XYZ file of C-alpha atoms in Angstrom:
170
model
C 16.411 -0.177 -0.483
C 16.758 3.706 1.101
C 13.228 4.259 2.871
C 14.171 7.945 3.922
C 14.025 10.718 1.594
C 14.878 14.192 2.585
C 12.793 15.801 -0.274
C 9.863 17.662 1.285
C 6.119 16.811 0.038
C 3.774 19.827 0.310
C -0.282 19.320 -0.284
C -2.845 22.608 -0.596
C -3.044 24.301 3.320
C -5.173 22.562 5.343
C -7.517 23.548 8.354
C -6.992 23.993 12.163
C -4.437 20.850 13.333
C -3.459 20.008 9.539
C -0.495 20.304 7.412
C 1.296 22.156 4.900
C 4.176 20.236 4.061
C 5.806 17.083 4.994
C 9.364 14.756 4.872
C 10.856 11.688 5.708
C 14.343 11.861 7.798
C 16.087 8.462 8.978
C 15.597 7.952 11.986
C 18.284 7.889 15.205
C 18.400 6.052 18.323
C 17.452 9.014 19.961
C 14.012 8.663 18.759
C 13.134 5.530 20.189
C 11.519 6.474 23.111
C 9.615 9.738 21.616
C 8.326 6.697 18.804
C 7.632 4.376 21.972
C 5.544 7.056 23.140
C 3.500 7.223 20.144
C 3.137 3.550 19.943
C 1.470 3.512 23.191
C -0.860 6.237 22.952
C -2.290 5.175 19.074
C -1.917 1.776 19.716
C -3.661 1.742 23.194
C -7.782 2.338 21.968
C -7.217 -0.814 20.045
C -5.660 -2.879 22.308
C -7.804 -2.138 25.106
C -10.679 -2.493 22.942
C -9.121 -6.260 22.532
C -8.220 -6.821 26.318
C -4.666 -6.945 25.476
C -3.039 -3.175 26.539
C -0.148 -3.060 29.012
C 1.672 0.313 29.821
C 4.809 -1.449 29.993
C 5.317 -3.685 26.966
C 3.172 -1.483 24.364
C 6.687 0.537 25.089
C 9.109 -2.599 25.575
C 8.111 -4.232 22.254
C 8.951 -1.092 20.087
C 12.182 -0.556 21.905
C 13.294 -4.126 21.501
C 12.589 -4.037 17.627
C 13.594 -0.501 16.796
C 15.287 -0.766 13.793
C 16.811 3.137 12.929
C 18.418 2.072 9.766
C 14.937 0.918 8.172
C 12.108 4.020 10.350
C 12.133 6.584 9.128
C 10.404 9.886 10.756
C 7.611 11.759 9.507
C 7.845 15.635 9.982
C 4.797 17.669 9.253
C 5.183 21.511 8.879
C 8.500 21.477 11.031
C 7.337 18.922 13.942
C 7.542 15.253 14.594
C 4.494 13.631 13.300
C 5.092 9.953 12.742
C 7.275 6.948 11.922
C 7.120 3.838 9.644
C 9.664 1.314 9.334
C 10.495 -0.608 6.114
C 12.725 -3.610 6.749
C 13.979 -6.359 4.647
C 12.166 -10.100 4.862
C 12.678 -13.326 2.966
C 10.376 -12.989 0.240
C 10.060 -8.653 0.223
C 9.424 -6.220 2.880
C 7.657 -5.860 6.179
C 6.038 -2.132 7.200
C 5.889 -1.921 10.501
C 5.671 0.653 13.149
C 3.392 3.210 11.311
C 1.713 5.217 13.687
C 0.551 9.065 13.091
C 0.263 11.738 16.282
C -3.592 11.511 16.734
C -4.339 14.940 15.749
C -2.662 14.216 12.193
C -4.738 11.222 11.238
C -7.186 11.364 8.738
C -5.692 14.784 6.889
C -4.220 12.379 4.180
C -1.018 12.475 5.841
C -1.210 8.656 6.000
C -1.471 8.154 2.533
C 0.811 10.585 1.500
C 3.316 8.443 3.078
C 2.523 5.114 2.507
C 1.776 6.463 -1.056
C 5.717 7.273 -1.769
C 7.142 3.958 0.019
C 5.070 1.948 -2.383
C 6.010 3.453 -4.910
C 9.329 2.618 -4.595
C 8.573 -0.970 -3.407
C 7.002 -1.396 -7.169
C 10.121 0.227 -8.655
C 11.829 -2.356 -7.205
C 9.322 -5.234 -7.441
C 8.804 -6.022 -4.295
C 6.070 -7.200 -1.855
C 5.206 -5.717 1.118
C 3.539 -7.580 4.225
C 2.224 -6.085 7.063
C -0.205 -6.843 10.257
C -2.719 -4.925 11.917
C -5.168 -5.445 14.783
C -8.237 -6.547 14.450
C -10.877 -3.802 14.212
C -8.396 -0.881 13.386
C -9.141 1.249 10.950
C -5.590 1.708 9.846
C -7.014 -1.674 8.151
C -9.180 0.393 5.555
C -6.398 2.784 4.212
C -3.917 0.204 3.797
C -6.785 -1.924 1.589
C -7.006 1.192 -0.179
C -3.291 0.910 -1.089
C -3.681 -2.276 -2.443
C -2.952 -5.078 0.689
C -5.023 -8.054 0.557
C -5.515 -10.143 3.814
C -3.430 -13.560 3.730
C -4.165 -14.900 7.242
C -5.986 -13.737 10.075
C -6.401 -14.606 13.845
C -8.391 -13.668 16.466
C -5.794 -10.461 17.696
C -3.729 -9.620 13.996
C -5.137 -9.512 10.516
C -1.489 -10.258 8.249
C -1.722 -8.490 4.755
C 0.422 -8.501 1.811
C 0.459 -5.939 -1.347
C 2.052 -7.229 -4.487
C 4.480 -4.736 -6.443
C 1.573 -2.726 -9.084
C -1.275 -3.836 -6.723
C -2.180 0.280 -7.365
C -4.404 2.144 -4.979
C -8.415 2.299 -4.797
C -10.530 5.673 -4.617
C -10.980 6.628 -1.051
């Protein structure tokens, strides 16, 4: 399945630190460490918060799973904003690596995103798992999409969202 689309989205202007329009480009190995980057620095509130940060492998563990044929990059109004990776698993898909810069979260941006990727995960009938930590509240906008837990531990809560699972009000 092609996760990168070149087609731009635009949504109504929005205020100081918001966006006009946005795309999806596949990513390159020469993104890796800009996307490590971001990993660390969204990632790092909730993994403190769980006694689990470390500078080092919050960076290692991206660069040892980046996957440029399945990320692609999120570009808002011109500028790097984001990544998500959608790569193949036994039974579906697995989204991974979603992260947002910080001043680009909660605009909608998010959903815009995840909004198009499952969309063509139902045209093709396919489920999508995912995990998230404990306590983040990337947790609530991917329940609004649809994902139901499966399995949870004290660290990751593992989700699933079954092709047509639609998407609540926010």
């Amino acid at each position: 399945m092609e996760t990168n689309a070149g087609a731009a989205r635009t949504r109504p202007g929005r205020g100081p630190g918001g966006f006009t329009e946005w795309a999806l480009r596949s990513a390159e190995q020469a993104d890796v460490e800009v996307i490590a980057e971001l990993r660390a620095t969204v990632m790092r509130p909730d993994l403190e918060r769980l006694g689990r940060f470390d500078e080092r492998r919050v960076r290692r563990r991206l660069r040892e799973s980046f996957s440029p044929g399945h990320t692609s990059v999120v570009i808002a109004d011109g500028d790097f904003a984001g990544c998500v990776t959608l790569r193949p698993a036994e039974d579906g898909l697995w989204l991974e690596h979603f992260y947002l810069v910080p001043d680009l979260q909660g605009l909608g941006l998010g959903s815009a995103v995840l909004r198009t990727l499952l969309e063509r995960t139902d045209a093709d009938g396919l489920p999508v798992r995912l995990n998230v930590l404990q306590g983040s509240a990337a947790r609530r906008l991917y329940e609004r999409h649809g994902f139901t837990v499966e399995v949870q531990d004290p660290v990751d809560v593992f989700m699933v969202r079954r092709p047509g699972a639609g998407i609540l009000a926010p």
